[in-house]
CSV table of C-alpha atoms in Angstrom, one decimal:
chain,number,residue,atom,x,y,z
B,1213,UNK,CA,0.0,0.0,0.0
B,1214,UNK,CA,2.6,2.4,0.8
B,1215,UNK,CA,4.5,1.6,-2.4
B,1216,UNK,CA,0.7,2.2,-4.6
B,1217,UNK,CA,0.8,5.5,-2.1
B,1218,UNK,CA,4.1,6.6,-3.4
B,1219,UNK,CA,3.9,5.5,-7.2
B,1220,UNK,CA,0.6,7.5,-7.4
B,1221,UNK,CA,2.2,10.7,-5.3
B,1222,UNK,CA,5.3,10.6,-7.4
B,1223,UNK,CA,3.3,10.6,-11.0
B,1224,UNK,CA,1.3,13.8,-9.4
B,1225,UNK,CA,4.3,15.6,-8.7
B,1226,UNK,CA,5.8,14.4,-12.5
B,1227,UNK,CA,2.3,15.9,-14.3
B,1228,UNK,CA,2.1,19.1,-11.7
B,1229,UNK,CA,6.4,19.4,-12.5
B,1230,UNK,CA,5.8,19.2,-16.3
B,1231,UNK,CA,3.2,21.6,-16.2
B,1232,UNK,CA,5.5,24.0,-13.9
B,1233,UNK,CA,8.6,23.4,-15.8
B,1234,UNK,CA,6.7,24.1,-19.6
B,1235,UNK,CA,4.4,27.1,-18.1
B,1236,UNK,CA,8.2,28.6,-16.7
B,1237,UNK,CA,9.7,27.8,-19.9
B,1238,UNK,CA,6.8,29.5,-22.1
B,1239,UNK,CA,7.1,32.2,-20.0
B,1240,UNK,CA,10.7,32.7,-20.2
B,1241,UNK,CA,10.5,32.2,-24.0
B,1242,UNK,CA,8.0,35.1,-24.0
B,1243,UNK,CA,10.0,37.5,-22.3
B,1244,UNK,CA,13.3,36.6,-24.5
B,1245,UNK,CA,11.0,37.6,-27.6
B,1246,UNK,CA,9.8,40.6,-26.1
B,1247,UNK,CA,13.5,41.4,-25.1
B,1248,UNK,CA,14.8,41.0,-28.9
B,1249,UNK,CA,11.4,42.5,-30.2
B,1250,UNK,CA,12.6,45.7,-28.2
B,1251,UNK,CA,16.0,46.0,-29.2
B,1252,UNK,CA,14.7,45.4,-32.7
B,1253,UNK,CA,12.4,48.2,-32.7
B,1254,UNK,CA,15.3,50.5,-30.8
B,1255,UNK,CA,17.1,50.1,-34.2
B,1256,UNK,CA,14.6,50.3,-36.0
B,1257,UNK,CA,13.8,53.8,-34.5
B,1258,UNK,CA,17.6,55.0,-34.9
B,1259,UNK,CA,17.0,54.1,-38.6
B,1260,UNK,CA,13.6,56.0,-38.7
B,1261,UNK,CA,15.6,59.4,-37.1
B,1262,UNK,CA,18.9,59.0,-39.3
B,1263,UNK,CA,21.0,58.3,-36.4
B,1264,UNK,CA,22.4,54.9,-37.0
B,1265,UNK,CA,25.6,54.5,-35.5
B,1266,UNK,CA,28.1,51.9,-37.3
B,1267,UNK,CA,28.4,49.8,-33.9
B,1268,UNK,CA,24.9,49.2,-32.8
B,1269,UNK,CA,24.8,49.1,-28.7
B,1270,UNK,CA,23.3,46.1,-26.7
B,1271,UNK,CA,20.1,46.8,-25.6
B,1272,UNK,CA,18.2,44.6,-23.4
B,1273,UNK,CA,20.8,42.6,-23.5
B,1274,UNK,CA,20.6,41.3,-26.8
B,1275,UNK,CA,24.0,40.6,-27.8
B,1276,UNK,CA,23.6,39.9,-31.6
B,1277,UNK,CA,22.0,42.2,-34.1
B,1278,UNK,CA,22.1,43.7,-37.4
B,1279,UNK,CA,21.3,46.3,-39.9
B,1280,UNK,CA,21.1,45.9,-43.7
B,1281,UNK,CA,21.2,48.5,-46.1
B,1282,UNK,CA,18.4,47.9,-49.4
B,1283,UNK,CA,21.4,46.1,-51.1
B,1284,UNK,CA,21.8,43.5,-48.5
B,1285,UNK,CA,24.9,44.9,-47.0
B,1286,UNK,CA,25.5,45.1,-43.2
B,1287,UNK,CA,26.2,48.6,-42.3
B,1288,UNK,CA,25.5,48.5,-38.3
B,1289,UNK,CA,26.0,45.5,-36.2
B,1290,UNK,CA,26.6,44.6,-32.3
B,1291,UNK,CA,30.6,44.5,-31.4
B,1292,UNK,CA,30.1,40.6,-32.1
B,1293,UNK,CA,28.7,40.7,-35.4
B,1294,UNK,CA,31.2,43.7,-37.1
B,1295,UNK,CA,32.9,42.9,-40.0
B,1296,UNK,CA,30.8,39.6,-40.3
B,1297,UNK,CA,28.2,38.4,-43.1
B,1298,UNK,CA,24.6,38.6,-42.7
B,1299,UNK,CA,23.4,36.5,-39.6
B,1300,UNK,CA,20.0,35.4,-41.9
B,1301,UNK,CA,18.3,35.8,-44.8
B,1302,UNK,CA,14.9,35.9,-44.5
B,1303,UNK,CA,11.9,39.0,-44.6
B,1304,UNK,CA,9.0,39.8,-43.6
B,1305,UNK,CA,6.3,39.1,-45.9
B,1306,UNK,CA,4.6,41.9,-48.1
B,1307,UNK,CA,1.5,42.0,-45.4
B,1308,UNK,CA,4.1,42.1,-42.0
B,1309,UNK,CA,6.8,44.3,-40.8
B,1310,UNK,CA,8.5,41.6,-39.0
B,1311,UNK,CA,8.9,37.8,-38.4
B,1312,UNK,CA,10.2,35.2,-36.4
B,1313,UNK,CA,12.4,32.0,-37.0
B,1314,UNK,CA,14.3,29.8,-35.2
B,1315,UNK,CA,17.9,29.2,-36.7
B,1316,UNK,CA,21.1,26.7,-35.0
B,1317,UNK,CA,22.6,28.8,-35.7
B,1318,UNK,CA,22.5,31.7,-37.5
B,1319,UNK,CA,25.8,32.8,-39.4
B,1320,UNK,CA,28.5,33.6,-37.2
B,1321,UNK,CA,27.1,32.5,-34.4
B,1322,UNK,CA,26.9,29.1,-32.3
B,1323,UNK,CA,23.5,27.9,-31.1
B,1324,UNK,CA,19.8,27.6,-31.5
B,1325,UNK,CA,18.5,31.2,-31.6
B,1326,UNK,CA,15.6,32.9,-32.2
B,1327,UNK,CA,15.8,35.2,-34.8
B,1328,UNK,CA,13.7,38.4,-35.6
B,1329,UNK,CA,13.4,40.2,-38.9
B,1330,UNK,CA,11.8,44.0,-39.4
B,1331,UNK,CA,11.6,45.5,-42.4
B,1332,UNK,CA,11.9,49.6,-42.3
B,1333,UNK,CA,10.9,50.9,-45.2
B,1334,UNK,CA,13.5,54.2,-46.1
B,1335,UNK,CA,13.1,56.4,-49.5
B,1336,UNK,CA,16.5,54.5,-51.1
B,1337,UNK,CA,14.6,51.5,-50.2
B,1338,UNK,CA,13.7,48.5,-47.6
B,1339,UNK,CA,16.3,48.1,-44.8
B,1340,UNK,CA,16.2,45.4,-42.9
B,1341,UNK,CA,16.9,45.1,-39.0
B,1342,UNK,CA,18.1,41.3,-37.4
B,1343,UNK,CA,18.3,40.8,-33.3
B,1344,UNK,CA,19.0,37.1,-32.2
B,1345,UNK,CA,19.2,36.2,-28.7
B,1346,UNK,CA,19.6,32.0,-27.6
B,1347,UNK,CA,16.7,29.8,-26.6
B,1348,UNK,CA,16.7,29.1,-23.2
B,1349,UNK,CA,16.8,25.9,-22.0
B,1350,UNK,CA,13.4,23.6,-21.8
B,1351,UNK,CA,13.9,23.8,-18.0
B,1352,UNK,CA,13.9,27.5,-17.9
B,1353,UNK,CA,16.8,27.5,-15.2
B,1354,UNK,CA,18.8,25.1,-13.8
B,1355,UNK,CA,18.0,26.6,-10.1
B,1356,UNK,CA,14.3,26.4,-10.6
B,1357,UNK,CA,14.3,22.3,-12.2
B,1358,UNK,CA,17.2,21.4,-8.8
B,1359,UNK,CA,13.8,23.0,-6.8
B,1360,UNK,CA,11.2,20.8,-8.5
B,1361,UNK,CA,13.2,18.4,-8.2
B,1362,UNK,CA,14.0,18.3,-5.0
B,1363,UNK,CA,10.4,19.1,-4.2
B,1364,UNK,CA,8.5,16.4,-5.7
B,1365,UNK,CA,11.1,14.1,-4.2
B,1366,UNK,CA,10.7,15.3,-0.5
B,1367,UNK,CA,6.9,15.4,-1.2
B,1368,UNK,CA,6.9,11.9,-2.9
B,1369,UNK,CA,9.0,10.5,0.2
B,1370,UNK,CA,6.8,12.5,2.8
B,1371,UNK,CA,3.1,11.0,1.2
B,1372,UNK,CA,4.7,7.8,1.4
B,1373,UNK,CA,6.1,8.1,5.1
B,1374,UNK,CA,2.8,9.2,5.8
B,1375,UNK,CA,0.6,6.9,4.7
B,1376,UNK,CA,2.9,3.7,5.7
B,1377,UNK,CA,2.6,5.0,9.1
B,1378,UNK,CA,-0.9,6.0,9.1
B,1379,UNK,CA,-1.6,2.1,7.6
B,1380,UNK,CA,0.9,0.8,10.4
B,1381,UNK,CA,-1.4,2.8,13.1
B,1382,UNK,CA,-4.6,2.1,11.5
B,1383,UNK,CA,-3.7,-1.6,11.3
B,1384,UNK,CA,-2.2,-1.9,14.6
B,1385,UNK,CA,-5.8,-3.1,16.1
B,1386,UNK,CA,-6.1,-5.3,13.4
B,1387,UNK,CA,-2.7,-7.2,14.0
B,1388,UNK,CA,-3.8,-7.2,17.9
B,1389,UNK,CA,-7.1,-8.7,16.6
B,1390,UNK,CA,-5.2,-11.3,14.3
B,1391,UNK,CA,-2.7,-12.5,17.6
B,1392,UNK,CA,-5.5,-12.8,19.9
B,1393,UNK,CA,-7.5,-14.6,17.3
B,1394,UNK,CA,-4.6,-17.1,16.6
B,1395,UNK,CA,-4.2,-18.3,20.9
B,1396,UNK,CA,-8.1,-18.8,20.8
B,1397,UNK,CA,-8.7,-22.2,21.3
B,1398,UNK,CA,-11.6,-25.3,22.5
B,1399,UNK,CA,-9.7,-25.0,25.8
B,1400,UNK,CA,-9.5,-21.2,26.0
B,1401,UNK,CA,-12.6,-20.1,24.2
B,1402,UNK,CA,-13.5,-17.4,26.7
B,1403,UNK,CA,-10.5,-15.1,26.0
B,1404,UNK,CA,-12.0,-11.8,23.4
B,1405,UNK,CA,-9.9,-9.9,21.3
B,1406,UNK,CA,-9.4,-6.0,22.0
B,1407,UNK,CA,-11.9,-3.5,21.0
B,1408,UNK,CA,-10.1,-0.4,19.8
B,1409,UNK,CA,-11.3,2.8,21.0
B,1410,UNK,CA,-12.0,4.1,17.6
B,1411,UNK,CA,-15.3,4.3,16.3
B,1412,UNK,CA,-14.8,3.1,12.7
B,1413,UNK,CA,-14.9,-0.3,11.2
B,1414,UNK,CA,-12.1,-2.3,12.7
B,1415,UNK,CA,-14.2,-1.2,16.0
B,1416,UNK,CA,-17.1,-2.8,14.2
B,1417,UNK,CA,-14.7,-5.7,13.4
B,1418,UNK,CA,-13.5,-6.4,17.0
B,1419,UNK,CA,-17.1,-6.5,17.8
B,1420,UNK,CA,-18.6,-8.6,15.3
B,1421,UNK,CA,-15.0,-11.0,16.3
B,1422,UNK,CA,-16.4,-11.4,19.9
B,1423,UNK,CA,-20.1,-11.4,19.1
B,1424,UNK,CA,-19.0,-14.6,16.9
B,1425,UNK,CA,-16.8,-15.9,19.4
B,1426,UNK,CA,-19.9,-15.6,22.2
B,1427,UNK,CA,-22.0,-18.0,19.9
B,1428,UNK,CA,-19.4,-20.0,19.6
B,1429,UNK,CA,-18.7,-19.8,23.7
B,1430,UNK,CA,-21.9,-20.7,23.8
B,1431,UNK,CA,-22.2,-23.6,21.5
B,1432,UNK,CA,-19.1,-25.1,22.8
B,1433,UNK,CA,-20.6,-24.7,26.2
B,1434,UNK,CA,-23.8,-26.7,25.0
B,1435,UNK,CA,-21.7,-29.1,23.3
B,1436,UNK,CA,-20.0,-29.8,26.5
B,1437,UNK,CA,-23.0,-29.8,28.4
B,1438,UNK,CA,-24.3,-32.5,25.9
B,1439,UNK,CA,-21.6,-34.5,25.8
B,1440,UNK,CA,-21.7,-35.0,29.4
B,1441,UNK,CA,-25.4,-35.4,30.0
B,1442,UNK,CA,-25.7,-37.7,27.0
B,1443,UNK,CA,-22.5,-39.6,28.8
B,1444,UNK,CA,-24.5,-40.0,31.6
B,1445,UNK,CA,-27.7,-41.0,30.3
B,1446,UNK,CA,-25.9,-43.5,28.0
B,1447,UNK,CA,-24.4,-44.6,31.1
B,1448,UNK,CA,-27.1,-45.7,33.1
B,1449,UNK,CA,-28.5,-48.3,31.3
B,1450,UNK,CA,-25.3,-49.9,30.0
B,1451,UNK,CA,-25.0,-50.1,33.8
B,1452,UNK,CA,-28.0,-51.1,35.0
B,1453,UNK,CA,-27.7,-54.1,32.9
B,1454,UNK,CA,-24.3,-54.7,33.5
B,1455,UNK,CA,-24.5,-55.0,37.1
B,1456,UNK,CA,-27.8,-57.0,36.7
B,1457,UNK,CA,-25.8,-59.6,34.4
B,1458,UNK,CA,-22.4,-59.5,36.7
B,1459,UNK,CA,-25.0,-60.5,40.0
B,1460,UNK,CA,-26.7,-63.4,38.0
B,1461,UNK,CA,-23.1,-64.5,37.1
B,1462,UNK,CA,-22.3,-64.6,40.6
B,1463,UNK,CA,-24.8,-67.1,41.2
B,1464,UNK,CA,-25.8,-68.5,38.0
B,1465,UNK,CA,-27.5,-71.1,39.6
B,1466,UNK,CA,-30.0,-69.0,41.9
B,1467,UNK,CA,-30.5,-66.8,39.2
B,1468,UNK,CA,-33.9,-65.9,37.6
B,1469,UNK,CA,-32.4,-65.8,34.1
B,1470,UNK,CA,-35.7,-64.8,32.4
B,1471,UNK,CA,-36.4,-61.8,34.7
B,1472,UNK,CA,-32.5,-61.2,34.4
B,1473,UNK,CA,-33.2,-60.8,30.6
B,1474,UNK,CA,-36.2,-59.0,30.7
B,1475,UNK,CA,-34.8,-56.6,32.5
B,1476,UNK,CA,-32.0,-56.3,30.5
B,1477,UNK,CA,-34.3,-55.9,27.4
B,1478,UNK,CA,-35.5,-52.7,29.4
B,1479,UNK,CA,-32.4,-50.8,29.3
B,1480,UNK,CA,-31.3,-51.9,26.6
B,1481,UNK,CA,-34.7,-50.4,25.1
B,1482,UNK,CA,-34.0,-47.5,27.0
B,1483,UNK,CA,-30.7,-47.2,25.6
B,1484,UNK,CA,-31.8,-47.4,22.1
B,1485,UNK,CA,-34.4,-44.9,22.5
B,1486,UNK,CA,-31.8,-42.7,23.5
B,1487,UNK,CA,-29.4,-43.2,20.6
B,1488,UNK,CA,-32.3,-42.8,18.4
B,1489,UNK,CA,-32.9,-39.3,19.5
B,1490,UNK,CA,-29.5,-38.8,19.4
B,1491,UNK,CA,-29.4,-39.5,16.1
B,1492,UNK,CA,-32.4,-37.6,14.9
B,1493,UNK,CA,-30.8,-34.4,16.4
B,1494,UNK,CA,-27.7,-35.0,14.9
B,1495,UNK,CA,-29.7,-35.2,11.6
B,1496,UNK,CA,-31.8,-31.9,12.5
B,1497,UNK,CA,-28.3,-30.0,13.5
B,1498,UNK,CA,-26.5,-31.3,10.0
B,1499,UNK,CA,-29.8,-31.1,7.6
B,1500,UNK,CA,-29.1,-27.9,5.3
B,1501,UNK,CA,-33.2,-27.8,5.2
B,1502,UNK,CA,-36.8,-29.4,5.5
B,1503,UNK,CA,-37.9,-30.3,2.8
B,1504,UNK,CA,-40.4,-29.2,0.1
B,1505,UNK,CA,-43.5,-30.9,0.6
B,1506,UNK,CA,-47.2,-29.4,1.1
B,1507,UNK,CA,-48.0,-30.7,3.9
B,1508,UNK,CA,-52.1,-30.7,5.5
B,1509,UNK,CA,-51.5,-29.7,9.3
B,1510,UNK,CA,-55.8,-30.7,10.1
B,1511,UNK,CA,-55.1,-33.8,7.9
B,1512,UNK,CA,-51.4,-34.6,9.3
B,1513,UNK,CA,-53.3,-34.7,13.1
B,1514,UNK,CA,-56.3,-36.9,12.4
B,1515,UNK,CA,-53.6,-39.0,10.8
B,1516,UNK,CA,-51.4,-39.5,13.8
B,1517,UNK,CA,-54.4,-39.8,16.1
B,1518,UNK,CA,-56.0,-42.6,14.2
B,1519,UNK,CA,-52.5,-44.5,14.9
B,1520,UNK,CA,-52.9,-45.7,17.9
B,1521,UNK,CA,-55.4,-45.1,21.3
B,1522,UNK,CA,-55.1,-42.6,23.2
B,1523,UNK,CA,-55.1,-42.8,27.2
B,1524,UNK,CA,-56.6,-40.0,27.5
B,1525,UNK,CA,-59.7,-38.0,25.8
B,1526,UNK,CA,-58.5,-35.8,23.0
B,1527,UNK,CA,-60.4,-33.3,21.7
B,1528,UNK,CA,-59.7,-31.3,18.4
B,1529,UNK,CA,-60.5,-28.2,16.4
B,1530,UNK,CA,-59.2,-28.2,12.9
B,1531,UNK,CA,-59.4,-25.2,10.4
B,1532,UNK,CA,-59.4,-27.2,7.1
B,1533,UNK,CA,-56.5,-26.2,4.3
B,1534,UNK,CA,-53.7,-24.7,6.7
B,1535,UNK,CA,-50.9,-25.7,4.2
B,1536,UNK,CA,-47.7,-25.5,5.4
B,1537,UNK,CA,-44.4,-26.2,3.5
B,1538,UNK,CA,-41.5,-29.6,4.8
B,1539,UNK,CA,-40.9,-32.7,5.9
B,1540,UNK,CA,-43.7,-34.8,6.5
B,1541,UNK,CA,-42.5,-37.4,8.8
B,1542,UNK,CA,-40.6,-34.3,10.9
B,1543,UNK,CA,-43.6,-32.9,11.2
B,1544,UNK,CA,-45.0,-36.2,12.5
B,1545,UNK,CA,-42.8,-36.7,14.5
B,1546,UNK,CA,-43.2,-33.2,16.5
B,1547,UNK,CA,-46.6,-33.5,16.6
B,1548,UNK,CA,-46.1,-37.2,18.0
B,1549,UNK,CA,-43.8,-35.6,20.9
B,1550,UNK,CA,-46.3,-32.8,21.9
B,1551,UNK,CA,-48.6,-35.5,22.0
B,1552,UNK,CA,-46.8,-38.0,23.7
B,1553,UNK,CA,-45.7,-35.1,26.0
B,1554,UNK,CA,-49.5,-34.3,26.9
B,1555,UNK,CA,-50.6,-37.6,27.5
B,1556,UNK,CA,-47.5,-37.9,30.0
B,1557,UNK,CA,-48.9,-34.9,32.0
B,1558,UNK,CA,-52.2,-34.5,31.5
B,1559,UNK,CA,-55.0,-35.2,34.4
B,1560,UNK,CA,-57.6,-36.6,31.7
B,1561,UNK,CA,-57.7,-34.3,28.2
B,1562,UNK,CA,-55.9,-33.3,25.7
B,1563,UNK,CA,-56.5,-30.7,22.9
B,1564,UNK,CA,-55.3,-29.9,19.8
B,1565,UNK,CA,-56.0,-27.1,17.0
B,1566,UNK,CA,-54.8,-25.9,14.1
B,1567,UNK,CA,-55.7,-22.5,12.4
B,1568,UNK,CA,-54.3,-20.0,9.8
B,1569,UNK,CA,-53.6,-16.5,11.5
B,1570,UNK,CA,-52.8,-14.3,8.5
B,1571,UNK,CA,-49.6,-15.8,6.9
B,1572,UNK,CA,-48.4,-18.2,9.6
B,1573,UNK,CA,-50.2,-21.8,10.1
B,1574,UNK,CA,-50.3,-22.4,14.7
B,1575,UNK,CA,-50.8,-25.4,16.2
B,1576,UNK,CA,-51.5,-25.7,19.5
B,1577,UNK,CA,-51.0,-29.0,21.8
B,1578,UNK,CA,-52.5,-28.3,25.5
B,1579,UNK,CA,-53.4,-30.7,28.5
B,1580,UNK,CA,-54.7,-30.2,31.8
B,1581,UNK,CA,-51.9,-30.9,34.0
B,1582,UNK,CA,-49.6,-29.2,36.5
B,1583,UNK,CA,-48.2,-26.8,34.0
B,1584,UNK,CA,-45.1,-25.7,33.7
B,1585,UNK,CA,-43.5,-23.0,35.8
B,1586,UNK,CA,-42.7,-19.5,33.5
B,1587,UNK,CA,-39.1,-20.0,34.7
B,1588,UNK,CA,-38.8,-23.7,33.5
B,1589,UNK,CA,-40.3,-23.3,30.1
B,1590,UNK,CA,-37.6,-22.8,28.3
B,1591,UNK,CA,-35.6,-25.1,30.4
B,1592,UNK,CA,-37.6,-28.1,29.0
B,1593,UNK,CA,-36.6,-27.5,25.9
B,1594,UNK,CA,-32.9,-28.1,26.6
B,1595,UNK,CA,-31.2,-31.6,26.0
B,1596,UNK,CA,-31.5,-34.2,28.7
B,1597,UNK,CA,-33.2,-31.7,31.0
B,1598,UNK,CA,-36.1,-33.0,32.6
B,1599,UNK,CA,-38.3,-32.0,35.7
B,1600,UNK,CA,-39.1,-33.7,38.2
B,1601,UNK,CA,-42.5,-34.1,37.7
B,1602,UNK,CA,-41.5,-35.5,33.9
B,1603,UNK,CA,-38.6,-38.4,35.8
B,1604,UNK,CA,-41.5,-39.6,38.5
B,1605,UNK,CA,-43.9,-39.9,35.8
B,1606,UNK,CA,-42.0,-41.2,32.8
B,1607,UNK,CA,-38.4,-42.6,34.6
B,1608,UNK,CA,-37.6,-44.3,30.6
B,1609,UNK,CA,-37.7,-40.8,29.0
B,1610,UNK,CA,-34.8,-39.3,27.5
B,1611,UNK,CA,-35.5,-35.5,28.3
B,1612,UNK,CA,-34.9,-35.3,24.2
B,1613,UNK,CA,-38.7,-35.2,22.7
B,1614,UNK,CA,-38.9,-31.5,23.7
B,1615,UNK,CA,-35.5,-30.4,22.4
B,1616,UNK,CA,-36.2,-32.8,18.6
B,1617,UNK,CA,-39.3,-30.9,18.5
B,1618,UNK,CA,-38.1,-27.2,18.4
B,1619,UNK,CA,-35.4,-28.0,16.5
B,1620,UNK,CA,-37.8,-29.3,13.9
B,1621,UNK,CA,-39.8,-26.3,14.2
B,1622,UNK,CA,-36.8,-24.0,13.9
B,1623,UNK,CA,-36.3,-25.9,10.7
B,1624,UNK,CA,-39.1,-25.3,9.3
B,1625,UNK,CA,-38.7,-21.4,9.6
B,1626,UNK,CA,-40.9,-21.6,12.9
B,1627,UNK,CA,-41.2,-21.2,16.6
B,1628,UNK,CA,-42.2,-24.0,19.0
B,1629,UNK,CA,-43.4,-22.2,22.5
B,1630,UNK,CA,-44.8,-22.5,25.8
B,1631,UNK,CA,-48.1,-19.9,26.2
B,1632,UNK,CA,-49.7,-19.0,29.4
B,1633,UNK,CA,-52.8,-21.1,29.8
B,1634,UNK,CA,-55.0,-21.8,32.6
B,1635,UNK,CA,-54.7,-25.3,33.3
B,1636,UNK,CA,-51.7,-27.6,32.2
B,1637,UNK,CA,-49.5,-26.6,29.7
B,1638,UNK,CA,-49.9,-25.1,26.4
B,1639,UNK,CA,-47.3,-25.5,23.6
B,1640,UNK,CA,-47.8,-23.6,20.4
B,1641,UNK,CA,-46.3,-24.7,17.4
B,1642,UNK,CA,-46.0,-21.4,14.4
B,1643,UNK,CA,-45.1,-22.1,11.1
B,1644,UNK,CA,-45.2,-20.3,7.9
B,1645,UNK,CA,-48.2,-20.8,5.8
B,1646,UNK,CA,-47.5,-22.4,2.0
B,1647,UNK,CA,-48.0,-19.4,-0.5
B,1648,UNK,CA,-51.2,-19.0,-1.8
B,1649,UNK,CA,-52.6,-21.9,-0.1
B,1650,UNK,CA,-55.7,-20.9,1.9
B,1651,UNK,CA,-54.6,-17.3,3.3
B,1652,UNK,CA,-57.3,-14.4,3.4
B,1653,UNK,CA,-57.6,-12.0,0.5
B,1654,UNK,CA,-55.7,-8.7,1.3
């Protein structure tokens, strides 16, 4: 960058010298012509009065000039020029009294000069007055190209001094940023990189950094958190069989081998339901979305109450044509662990309804239990996490129904919630509506 800087400053100062150099040296050029133009014309007047000496002065300092008589003959010239030919040959034309030319050089002298020719018109005839003086150099002056010179260096140097240690300062935060970033680790997860105390974007920066690293705090904290509740739920029934089958071993032939193995069986069933749920989670966390299908919410819940009986009284009130948009069977099975999470709580009734308010499609799942507490209600929906109510009820639960519900509900674009209700507890499902599928004309 501070190389870009530089390049870019030094081409400035090249186009704003060039300009400076050429506007000097057209102005210098002027003047020279305006210097010879005047001596010219002071011969020019000596001619006009009769008063021509034969050793013309120097005027203006113009160094070089001539007079010719109408027969081409040099009859007054500077102290240079005496006794030498004709420095040019050239006139004005019939229409001008004078003109310019450039000639390297003219005769008897060394260099490119410019030249200037008046004509003076005399009763014996045309006379014809010459003053030369030497083009200065395209630089004007040696002293004035050393200053630009020297300037557009010292400026070129400066901008890029400048900006490398305005980029240096600027990036300073960034670099502090970048360290921090690169000791952040699993173990280590809480540290945060510095937030400069700058308002501009690398602020912005710092903060987005340790917004993202507080998610991820967060998830490695749940991840932790899950590992060690799934650990311990796997746990228990590998153990509960194990000791069950070490104690029959002891005494094989006390034993009750059947109930030994029926009991087995039941943590082992545990045990599967719990790496099932596992599993559909893992699904719901990796799936990249839910699917495509149109799927009936009134229809979907007559279907999954027609599979099996109930253990309690359900009642339902289903808005026909709420269309909503996913997976079918994760649909299914959300409504089948409301459902199954009702039944568990409820005194003797369940209810269910669906209806379309504006463009989102709610279901609602409600029994007439306990309830849950307003500070445990979003407590249940964490992993493994059950109440107590919920272990003396249900002791083979996994505490992962509630948490594979929301997640299907967050997949679809929704919300899974507990509402305020006045008996029991009340879990409303939202989910966007299918376009153009049963919504109210706007």
């Amino acid at each position: 960058m501070p190389l870009v800087t530089g390049a870019v400053a030094a081409l400035a100062c090249t186009i704003i010298s060039v300009l400076l150099v050429g506007g000097v040296h057209s102005r210098v050029a002027e003047y020279d012509r305006e210097r010879t133009t005047t001596a010219a014309l002071t011969f020019v007047q000596m001619i006009k009065q009769g008063r021509l000496p034969g050793q013309l002065p120097v005027v203006d300092g113009v160094q070089a000039a001539q007079v010719l008589d109408p027969r081409g003959r040099v009859v007054a010239a500077t102290p240079d020029l005496v006794g030498g030919p004709p420095m040019a040959s050239f006139q004005p034309s019939e229409e001008a009294v004078s003109t310019f030319q450039v000639l390297c050089p003219p005769r008897g002298l060394h260099g490119c000069m410019d030249v200037i020719a008046f004509s003076v018109s005399q009763p014996d005839g045309d006379w014809t007055v010459y003053a030369a003086d030497p083009i200065g150099p395209w630089y004007g002056s040696g002293a004035l190209l050393m200053f630009v010179l020297a300037a557009s260096l010292s400026l070129t140097l400066l901008t890029a001094f400048l900006t490398r240690r305005t980029i240096d300062r600027t990036l300073a935060p960034v670099n502090a940023i970048r360290s921090e970033l690169a000791e952040i680790t699993a173990t280590e997860s809480e540290r945060r990189v510095p937030v400069p105390p700058t308002r501009d974007e690398i602020r912005r920066l710092a903060e987005t950094a340790n917004a993202t690293l507080d998610r991820l705090d967060a998830a490695l904290e749940r991840q932790r958190r899950f590992t060690s509740d799934a650990s311990h739920d796997l746990r228990s029934p590998i153990t509960g069989a194990r000791a069950q089958l070490e104690e029959a071993l002891m005494h094989p032939d006390g034993a009750d081998w059947p109930r030994v193995a029926q009991n087995v069986l039941v943590s082992l069933d545990r045990l599967q339901a719990i790496v099932a749920d596992l599993l559909a989670l893992a699904r719901l966390d990796a799936a990249a979305n839910a699917g495509d299908e149109e799927v009936d919410l009134a229809r979907l819940v007559s279907t999954e109450l027609a599979r099996a009986v109930r253990d309690t009284h359900t009642s339902v009130d289903l808005d026909q044509g709420v269309v909503v948009r996913g997976d079918r069977l994760q649909l299914a099975r959300l409504l089948t662990n409301l459902l199954t999470n009702a039944e568990r709580h409820a005194v003797s009734r369940v209810s269910v309804s669906v209806a379309g308010e504006g463009d989102e499609a709610v279901l609602t799942v409600a029994d007439d239990g306990a309830g849950i507490p307003p500070e445990d209600r979003e407590l249940v929906f964490q992993r493994f996490v059950r109440l107590r109510e919920s272990r003396d009820r249900d002791p083979a639960g996994t505490g992962l129904g509630l948490p594979i519900a929301r997640e299907i509900a967050r997949s679809h674009g929704g919300t899974l919630t507990i509402a305020d209700s006045e008996t029991g507890a009340r879990f409303v499902l939202r989910l966007p509506r299918a376009p153009g599928k049963g919504r109210p004309k706007r």
